[in-house]
Coordinates of C-alpha atoms in Angstrom, one line a residue:
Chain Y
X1 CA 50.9 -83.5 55.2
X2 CA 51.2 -85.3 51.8
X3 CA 55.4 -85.8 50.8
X4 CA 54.3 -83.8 48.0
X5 CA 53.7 -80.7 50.0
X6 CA 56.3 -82.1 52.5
X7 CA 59.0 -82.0 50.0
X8 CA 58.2 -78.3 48.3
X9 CA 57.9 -76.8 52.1
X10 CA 61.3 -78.5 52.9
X11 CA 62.9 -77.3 49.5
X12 CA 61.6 -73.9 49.8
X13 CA 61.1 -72.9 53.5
X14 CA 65.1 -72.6 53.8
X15 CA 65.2 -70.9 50.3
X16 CA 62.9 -68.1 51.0
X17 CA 64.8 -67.6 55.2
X18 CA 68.2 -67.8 53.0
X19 CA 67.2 -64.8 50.5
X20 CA 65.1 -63.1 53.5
X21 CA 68.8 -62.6 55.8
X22 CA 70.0 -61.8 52.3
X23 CA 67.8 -59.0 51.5
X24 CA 68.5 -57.5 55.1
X25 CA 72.2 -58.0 54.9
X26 CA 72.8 -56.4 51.9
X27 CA 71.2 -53.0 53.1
X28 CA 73.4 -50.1 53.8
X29 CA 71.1 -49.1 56.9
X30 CA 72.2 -48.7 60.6
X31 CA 73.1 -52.3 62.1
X32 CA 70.5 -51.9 65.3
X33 CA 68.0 -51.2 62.6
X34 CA 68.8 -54.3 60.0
X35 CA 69.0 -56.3 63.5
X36 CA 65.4 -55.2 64.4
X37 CA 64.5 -56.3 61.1
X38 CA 66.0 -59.5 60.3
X39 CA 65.1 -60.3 64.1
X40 CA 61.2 -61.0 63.6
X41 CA 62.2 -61.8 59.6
X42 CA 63.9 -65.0 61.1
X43 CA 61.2 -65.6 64.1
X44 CA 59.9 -68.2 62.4
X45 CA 56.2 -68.8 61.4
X46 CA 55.0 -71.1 58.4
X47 CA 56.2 -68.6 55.5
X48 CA 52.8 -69.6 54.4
X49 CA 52.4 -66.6 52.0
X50 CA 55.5 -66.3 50.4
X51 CA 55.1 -70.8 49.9
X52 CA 52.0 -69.7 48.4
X53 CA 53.6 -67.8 45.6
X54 CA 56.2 -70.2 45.1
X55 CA 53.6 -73.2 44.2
X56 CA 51.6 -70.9 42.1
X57 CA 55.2 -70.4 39.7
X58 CA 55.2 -74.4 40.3
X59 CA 51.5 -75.1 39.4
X60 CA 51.6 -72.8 36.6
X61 CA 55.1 -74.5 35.4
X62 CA 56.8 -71.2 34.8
X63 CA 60.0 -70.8 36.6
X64 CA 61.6 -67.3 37.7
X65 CA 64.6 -66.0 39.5
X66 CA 62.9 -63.2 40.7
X67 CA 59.9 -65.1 41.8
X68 CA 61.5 -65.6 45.5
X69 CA 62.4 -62.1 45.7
X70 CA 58.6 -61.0 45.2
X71 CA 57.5 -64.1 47.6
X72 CA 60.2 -62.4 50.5
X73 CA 58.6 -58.9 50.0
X74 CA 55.4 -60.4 50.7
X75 CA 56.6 -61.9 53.9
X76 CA 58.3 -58.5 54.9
X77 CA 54.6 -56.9 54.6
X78 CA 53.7 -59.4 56.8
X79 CA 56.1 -59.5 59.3
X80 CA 55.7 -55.5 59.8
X81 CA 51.8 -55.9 60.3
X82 CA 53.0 -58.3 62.9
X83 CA 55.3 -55.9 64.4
X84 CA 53.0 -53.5 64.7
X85 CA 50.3 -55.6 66.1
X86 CA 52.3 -56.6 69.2
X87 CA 52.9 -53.2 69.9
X88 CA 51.9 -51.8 73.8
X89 CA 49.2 -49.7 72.1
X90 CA 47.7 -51.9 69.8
X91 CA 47.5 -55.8 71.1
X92 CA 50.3 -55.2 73.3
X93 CA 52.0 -59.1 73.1
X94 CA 55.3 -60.3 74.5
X95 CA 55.2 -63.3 73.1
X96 CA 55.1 -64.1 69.0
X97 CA 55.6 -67.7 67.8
X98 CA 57.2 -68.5 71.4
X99 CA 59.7 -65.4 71.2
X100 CA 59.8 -62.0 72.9
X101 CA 58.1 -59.7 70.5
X102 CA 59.9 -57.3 68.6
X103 CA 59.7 -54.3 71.6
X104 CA 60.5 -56.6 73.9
X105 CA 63.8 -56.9 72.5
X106 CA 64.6 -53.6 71.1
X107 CA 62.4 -50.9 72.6
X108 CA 58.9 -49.5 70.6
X109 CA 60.6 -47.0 69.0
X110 CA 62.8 -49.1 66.8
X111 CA 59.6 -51.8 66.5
X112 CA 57.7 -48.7 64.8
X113 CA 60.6 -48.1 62.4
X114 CA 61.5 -51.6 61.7
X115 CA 57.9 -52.2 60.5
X116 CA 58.1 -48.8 58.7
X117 CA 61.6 -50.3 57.0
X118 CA 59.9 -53.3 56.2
X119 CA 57.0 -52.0 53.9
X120 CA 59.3 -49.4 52.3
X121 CA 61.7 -52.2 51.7
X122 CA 59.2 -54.5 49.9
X123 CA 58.3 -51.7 47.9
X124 CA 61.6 -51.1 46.7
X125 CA 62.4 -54.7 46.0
X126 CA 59.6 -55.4 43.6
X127 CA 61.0 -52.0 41.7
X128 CA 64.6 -53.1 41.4
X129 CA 63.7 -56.9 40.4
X130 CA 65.6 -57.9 37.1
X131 CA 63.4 -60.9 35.7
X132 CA 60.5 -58.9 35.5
X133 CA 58.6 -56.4 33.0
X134 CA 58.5 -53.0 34.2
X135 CA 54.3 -53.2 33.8
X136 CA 54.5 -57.0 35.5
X137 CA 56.5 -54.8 38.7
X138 CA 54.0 -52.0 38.4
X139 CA 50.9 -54.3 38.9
X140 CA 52.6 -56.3 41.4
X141 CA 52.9 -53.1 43.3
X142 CA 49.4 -51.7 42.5
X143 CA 48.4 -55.2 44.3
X144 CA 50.3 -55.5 47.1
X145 CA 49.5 -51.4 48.1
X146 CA 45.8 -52.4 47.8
X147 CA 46.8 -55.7 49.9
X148 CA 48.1 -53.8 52.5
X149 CA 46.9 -50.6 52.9
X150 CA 43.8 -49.1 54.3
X151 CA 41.7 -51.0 51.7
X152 CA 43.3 -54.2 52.5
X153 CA 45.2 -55.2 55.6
X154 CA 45.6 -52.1 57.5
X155 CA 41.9 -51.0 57.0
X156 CA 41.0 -54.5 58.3
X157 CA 42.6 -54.2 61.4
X158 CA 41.2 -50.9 62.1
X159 CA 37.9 -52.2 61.8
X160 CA 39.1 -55.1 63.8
X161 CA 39.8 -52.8 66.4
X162 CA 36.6 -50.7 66.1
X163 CA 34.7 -53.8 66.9
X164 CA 36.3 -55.6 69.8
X165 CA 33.9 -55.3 72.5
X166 CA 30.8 -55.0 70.1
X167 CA 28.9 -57.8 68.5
X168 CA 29.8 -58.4 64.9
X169 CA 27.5 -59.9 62.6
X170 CA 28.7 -62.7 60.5
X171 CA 28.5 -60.6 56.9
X172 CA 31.1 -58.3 59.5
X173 CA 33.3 -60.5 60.6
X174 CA 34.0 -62.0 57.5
X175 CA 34.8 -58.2 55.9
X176 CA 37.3 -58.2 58.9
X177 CA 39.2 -61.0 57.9
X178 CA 38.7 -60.5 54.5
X179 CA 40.8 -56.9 54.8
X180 CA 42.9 -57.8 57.8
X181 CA 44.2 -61.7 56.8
X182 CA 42.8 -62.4 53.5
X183 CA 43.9 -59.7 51.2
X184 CA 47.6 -60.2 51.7
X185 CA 47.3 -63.9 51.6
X186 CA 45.4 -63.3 48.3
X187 CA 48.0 -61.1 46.6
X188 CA 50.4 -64.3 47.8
X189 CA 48.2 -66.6 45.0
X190 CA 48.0 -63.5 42.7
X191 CA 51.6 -62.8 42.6
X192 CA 52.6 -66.3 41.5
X193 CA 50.0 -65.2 38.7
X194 CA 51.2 -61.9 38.1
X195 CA 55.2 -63.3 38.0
X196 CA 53.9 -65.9 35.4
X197 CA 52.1 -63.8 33.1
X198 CA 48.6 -65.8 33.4
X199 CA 46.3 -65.6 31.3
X200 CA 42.9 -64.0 32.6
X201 CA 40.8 -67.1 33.5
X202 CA 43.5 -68.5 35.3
X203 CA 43.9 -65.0 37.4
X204 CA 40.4 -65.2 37.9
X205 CA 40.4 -69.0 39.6
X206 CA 43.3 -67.9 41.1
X207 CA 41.2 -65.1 43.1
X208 CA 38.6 -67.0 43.7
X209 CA 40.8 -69.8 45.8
X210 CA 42.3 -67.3 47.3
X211 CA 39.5 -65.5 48.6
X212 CA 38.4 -68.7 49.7
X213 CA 41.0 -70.1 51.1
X214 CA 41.7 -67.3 53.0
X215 CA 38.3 -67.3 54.9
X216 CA 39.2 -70.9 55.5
X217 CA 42.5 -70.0 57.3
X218 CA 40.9 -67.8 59.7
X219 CA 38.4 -69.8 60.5
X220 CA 40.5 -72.4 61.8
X221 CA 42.8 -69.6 63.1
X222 CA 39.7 -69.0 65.2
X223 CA 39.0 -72.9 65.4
X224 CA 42.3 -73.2 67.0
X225 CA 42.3 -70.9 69.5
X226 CA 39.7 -73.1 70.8
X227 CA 40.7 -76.7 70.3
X228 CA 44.8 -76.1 70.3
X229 CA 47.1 -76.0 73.5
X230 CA 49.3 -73.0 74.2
X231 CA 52.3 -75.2 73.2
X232 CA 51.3 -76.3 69.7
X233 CA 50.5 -72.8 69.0
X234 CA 53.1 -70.7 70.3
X235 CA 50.9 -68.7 71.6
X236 CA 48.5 -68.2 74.4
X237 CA 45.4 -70.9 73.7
X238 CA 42.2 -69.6 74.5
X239 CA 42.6 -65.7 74.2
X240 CA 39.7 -65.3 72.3
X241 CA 37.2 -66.6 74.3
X242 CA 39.0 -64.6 77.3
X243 CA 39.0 -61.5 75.8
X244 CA 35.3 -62.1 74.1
X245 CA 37.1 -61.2 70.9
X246 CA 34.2 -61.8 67.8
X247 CA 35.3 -65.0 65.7
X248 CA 33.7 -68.0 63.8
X249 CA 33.0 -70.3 66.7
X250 CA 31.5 -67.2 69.0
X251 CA 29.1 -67.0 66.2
X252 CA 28.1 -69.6 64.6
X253 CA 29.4 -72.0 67.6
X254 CA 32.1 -74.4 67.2
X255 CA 30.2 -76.8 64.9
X256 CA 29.2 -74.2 62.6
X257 CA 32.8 -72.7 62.6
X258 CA 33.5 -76.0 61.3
X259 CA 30.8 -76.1 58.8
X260 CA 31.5 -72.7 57.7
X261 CA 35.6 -74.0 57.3
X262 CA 34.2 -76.9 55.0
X263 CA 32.2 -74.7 52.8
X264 CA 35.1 -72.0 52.3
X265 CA 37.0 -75.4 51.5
X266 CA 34.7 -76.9 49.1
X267 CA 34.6 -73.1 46.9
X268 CA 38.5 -72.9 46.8
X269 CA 38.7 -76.2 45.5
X270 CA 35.9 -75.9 43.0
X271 CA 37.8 -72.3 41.5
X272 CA 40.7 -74.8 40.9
X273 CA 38.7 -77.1 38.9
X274 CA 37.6 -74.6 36.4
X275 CA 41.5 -74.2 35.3
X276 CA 42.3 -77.8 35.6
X277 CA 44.3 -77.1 38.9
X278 CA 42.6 -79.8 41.2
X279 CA 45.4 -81.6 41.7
X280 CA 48.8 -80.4 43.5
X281 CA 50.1 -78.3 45.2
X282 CA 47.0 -75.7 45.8
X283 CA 45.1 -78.6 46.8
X284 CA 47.6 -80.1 48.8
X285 CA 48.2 -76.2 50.7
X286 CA 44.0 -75.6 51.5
X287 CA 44.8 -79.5 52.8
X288 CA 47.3 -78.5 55.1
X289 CA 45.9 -75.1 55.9
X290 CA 42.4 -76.3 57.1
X291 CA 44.0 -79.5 58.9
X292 CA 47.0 -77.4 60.9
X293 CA 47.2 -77.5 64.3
X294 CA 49.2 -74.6 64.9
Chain N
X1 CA 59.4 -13.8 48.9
X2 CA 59.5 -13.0 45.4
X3 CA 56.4 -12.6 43.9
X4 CA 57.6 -15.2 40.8
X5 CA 57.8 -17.9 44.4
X6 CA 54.5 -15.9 45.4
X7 CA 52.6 -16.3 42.5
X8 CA 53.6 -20.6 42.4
X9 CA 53.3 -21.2 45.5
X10 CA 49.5 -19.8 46.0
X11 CA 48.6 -21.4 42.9
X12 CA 49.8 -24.9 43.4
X13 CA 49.5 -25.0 47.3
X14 CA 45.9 -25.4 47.5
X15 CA 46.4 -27.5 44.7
X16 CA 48.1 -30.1 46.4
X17 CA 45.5 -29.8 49.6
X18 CA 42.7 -30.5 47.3
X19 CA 44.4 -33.8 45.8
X20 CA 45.2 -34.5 48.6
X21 CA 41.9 -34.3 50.1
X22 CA 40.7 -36.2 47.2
X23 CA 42.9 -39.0 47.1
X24 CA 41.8 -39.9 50.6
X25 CA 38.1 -39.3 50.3
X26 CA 37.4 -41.7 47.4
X27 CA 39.5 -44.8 49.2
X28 CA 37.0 -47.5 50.3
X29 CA 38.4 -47.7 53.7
X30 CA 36.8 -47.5 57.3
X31 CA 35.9 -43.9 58.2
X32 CA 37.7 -43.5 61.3
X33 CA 41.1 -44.2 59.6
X34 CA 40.6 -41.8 56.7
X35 CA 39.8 -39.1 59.4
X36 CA 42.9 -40.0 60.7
X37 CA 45.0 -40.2 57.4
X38 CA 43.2 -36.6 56.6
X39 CA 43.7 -35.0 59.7
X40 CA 47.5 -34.9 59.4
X41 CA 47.6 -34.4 55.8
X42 CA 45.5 -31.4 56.0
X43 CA 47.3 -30.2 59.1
X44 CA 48.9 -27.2 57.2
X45 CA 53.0 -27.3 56.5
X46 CA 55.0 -25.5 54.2
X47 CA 54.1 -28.2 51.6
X48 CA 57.4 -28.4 50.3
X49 CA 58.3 -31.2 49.1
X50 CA 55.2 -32.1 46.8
X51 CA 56.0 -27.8 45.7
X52 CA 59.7 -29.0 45.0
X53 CA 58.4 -31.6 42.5
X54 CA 55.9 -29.5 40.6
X55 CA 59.0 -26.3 40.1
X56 CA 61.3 -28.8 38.9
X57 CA 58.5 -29.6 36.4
X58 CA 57.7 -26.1 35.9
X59 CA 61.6 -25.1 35.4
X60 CA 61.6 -28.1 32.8
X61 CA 59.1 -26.9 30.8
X62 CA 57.5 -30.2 31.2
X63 CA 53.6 -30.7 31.9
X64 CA 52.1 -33.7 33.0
X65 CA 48.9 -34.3 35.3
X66 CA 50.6 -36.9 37.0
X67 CA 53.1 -34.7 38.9
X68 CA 50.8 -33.4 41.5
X69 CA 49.8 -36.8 42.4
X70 CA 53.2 -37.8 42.4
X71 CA 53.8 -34.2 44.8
X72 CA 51.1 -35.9 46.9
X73 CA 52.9 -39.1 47.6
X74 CA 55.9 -37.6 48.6
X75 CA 53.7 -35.4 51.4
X76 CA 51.8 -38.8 52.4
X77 CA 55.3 -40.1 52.9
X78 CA 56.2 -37.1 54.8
X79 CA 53.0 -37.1 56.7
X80 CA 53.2 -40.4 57.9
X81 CA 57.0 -40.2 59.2
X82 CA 55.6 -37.3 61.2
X83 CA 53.0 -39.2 63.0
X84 CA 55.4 -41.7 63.6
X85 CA 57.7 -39.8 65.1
X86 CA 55.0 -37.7 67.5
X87 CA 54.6 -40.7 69.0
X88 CA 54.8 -40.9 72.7
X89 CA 57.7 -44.2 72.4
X90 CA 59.5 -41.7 70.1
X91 CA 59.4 -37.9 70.3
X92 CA 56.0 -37.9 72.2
X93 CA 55.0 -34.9 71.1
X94 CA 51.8 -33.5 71.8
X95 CA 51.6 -30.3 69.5
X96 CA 52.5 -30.5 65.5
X97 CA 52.1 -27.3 63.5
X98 CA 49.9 -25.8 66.3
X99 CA 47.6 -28.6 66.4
X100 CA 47.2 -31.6 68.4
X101 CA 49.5 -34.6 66.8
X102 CA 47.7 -37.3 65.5
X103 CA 47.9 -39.7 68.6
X104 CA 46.5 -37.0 70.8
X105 CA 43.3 -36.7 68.6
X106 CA 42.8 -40.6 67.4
X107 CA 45.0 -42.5 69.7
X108 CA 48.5 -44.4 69.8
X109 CA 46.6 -47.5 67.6
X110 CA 45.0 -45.5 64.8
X111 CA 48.1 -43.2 64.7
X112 CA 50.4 -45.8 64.1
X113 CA 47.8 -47.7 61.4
X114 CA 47.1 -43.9 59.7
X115 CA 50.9 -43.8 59.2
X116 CA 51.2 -47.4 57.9
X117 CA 48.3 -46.6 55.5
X118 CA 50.0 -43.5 54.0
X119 CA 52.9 -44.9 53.3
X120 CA 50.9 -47.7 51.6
X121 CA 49.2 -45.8 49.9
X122 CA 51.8 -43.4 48.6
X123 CA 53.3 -46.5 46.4
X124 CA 50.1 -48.0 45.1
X125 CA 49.2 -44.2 44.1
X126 CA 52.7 -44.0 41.6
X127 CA 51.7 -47.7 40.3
X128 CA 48.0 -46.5 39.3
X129 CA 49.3 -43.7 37.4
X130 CA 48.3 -42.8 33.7
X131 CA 50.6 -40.4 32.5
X132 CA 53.9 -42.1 32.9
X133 CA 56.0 -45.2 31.3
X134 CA 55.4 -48.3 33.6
X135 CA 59.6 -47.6 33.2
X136 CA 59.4 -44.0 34.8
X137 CA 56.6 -45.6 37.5
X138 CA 59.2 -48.2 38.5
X139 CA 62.1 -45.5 38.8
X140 CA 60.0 -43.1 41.3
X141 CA 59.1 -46.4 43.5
X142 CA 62.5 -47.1 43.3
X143 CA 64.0 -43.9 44.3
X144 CA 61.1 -43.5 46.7
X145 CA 61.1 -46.5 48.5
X146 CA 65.5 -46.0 48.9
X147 CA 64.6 -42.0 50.2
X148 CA 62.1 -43.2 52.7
X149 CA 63.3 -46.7 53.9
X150 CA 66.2 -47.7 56.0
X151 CA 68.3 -46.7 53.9
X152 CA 67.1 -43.4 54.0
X153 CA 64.8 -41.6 56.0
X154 CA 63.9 -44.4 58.8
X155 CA 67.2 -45.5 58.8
X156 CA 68.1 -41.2 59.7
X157 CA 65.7 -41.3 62.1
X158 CA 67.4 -44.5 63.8
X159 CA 70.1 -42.7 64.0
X160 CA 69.0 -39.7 65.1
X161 CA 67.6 -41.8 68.3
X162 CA 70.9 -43.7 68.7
X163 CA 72.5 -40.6 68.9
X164 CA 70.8 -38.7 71.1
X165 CA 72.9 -38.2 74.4
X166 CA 76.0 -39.0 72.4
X167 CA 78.6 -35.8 71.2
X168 CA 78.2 -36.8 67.3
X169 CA 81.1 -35.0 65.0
X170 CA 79.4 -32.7 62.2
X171 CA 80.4 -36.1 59.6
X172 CA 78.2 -37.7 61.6
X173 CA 74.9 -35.2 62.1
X174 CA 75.4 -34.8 58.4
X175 CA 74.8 -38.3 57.6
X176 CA 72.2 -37.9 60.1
X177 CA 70.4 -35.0 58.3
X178 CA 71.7 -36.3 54.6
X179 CA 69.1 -39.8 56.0
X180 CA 66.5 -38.3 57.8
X181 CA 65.3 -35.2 56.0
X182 CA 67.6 -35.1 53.0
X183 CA 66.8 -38.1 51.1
X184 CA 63.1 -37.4 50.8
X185 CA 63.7 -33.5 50.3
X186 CA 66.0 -34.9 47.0
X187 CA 63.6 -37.2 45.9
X188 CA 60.9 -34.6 45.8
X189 CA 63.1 -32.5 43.7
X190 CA 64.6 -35.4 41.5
X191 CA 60.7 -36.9 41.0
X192 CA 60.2 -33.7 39.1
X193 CA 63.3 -35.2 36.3
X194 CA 62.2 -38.4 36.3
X195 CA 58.2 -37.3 35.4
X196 CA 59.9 -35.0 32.9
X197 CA 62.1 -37.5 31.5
X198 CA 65.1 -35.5 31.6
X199 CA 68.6 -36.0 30.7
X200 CA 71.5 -37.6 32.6
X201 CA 73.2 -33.8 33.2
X202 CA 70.3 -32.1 34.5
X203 CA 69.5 -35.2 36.6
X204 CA 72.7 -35.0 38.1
X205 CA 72.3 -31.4 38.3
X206 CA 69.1 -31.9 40.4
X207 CA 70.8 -34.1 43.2
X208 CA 73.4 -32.2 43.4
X209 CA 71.4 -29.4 43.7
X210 CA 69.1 -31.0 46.0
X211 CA 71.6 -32.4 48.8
X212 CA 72.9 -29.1 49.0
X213 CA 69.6 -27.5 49.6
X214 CA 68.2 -30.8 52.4
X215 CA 71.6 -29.3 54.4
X216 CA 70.7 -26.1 53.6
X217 CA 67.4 -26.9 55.2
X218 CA 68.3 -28.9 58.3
X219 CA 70.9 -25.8 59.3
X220 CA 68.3 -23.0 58.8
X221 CA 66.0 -25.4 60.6
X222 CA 68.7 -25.9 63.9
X223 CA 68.9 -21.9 63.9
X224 CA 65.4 -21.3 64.0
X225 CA 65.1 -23.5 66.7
X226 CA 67.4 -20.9 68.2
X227 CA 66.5 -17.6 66.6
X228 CA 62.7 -18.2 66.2
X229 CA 60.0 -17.7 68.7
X230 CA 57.1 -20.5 69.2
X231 CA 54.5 -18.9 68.0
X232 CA 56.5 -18.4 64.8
X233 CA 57.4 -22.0 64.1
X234 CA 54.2 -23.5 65.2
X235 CA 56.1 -25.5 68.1
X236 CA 58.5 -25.1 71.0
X237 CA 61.1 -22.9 70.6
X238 CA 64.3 -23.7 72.2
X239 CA 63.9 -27.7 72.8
X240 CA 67.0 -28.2 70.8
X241 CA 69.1 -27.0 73.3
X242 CA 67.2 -28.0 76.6
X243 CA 67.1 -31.4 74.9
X244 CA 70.8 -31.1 74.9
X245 CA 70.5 -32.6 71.0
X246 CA 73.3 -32.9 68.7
X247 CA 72.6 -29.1 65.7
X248 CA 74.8 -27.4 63.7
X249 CA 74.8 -24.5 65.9
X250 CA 75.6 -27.1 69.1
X251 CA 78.7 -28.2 67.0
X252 CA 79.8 -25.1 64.9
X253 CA 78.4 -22.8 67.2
X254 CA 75.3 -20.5 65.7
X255 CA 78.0 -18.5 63.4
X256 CA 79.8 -21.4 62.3
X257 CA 76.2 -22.5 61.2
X258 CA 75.2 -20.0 59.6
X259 CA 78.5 -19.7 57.6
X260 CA 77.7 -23.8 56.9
X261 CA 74.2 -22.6 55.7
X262 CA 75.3 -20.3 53.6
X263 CA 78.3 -22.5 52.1
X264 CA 75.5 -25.4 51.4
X265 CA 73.3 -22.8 49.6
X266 CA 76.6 -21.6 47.1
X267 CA 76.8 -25.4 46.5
X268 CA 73.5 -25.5 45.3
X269 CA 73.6 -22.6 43.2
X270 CA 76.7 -23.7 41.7
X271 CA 75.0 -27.0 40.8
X272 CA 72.2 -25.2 38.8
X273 CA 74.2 -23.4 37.2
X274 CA 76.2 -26.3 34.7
X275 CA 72.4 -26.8 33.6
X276 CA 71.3 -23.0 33.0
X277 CA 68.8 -23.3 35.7
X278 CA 69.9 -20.7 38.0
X279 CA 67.0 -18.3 37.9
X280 CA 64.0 -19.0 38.6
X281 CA 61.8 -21.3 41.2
X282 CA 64.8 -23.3 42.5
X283 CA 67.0 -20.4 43.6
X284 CA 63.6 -18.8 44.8
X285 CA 62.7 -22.0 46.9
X286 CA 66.6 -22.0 47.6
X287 CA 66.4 -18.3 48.6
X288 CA 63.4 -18.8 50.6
X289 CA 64.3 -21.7 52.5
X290 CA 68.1 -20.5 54.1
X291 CA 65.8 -17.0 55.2
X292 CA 62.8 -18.7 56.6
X293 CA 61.1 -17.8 59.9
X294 CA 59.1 -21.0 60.6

């Protein structure tokens, strides 16, 4: 990782887990709830979406109080998909980032309405920002619904769902990740955009890196789960192959995954050239993201 | 029913299930979780809520062609919290309405992601609007996203669930009820002043108005359970009390209820009253909701 991306993650990271206990402390809500909540909230993770947002604002050299506040909601949305995800019915995990998943610890009952808290919470957050334009909180919302609703996230995970145990093509699986990973992941880029009043060519770079780049993090999500050990991950290496679950490498092999992750690359960073953004902290992020180990 | 109530309600009821219908059918979202999403919107229901927020409208003299989409969110919102809460780790109920719940026709995974979508949904609806003020947009998420969210109806239902087995005081199954049901009962009725712009009296008139009549509700609600057969209510008569769960009538005994029920409805009144909107559709919805059969 490059000390320029070191620095911002170490700046930030502890900024964004600060204002996310914050958010959860302040809400008059009952306390085994606002635990369930701020439990998975603080589990951990990269905080890769709500960094995102965070270096757009920097990229973009507009500066914003409120900025955080949106990058938080985003990681709210994120951590209730999660929530939901590890649930008996649906993936039925135990283990998240090397911690007992949210039912574990509290029972499925509470997991179902701390993920429902979470996305009524973010919604309500972006409303009641102060540094913000009423239409600049409207559009944020418009986006982040689309994000993660059926059109977005939730709609990819139902079809993520419809096809485990079928054959996906690779036109499918990509409109799988697309929905499921890379719609949320894109409104992180957008945000930054929308919070800084961009100017349309640089909202439409902006989208086209993030679509990008957000095929690139699956892919080596699915690379990963390949070449990664258990402990790096935090998870159970290898539970893809296992399960037969459709991903990159199981169709286009393991060097093609790998080609495929280069390509995605190559457009993300080419979007950034046409607004003169090459150089930084975008660049430095697809780095990072397509070179993780975990 | 009076016919004035008459009249309204079979006007606007099939209304509401025809936007509602709509505003499912033309999202671009996998099939199987818009059958899902449908099923339990078009499940039948009183339709209250989204009914509350066109009278106020009515009563205001006030059109706008956003209202019934805005009616429409609040029954999503409702919707959802009631597949949710059929779920087998929560109330595991198999029968809703007279009709199999949600899980029982699509299963646990899809029920919990139709849920998740709604309530998606419902806030990227208000932000898409074109009759409203991005101002009066960002006050109904607000207000929406507070009635719904853990600091009102999920956090109700939380503690509805920690109090089960537990002797709660009537403080106590108020601010139970006030959470669970009450707060997105009010904001169905205070979305009709904020779409009509009105006034700082009348707006306080409506929440007054509209905690009153939630109570109101939840009481005549706990005496059905009592009073009413099955076949009535669309659901098992009687489980309150087999359940052993904390009612009005449990505490105050089913006199002492009704006497509550009909204090909460005076209240009510009285709060239309300061504003001159004591006849009409809110003391009819008022009227018809403390006599009720189902």
């Amino acid at each position: 990782m490059s000390s320029l991306l070191q620095t911002f993650i170490q700046t930030n990271q502890p900024l964004i887990e600060q204002k996310l206990d914050l958010l959860i402390k302040e809400l008059k809500a009952p306390s085994e709830l606002k635990k369930a909540m701020a439990y998975s909230l603080q589990a951990g993770g990269k905080r890769i979406r709500p960094l995102y947002t965070l270096a757009v604002l920097e990229e973009l050299e507009v500066q914003n109080e409120d900025a955080i506040v949106v990058a938080c909601t985003i990681e709210m949305i994120h951590t209730y998909s999660l929530i939901h995800d590890d649930l008996p019915c649906m993936d039925d995990d135990d283990l998240r980032r090397g911690k007992p998943t949210n039912h574990i610890v509290f029972g499925e009952a509470l997991a179902v309405l701390a993920g429902d808290a979470l996305v009524t919470l973010a919604f309500g957050i972006i409303a009641r920002l102060n540094n913000l334009k009423a239409e600049q909180k409207v559009q944020l919302t418009n986006q982040l619904s689309y994000a993660a609703g059926a059109e977005g996230m939730v709609g990819g995970q139902v079809l993520d769902m419809l096809g485990e145990g079928k054959s996906l093509s690779l036109s499918e699986l990509e409109e799988v990740h697309v929905n499921k990973t890379g719609a949320l992941l894109s409104f992180s880029i957008l945000a930054g955009g929308i919070i800084a009043d961009a100017n349309e060519e640089i909202m439409q770079a902006l989208k086209d890196y993030a679509f990008h780049i957000g095929l690139a993090f699956q892919i080596q999500d699915d690379i990963l789960d390949i070449e990664g050990t258990s402990e790096e991950l935090g998870k159970t290496a290898g539970k893809d192959v296992l399960s037969e679950k459709n991903t990159y490498p199981s169709i286009l092999t393991l060097d093609g995954a790998k080609e495929q992750l280069q390509k995605q690359y190559n457009l993300a960073i080419n979007a950034l050239q046409t607004v003169n953004l090459q150089e930084g902290l975008l660049l430095e992020i697809a780095n990072y993201i397509t070179k993780r180990s975990n």
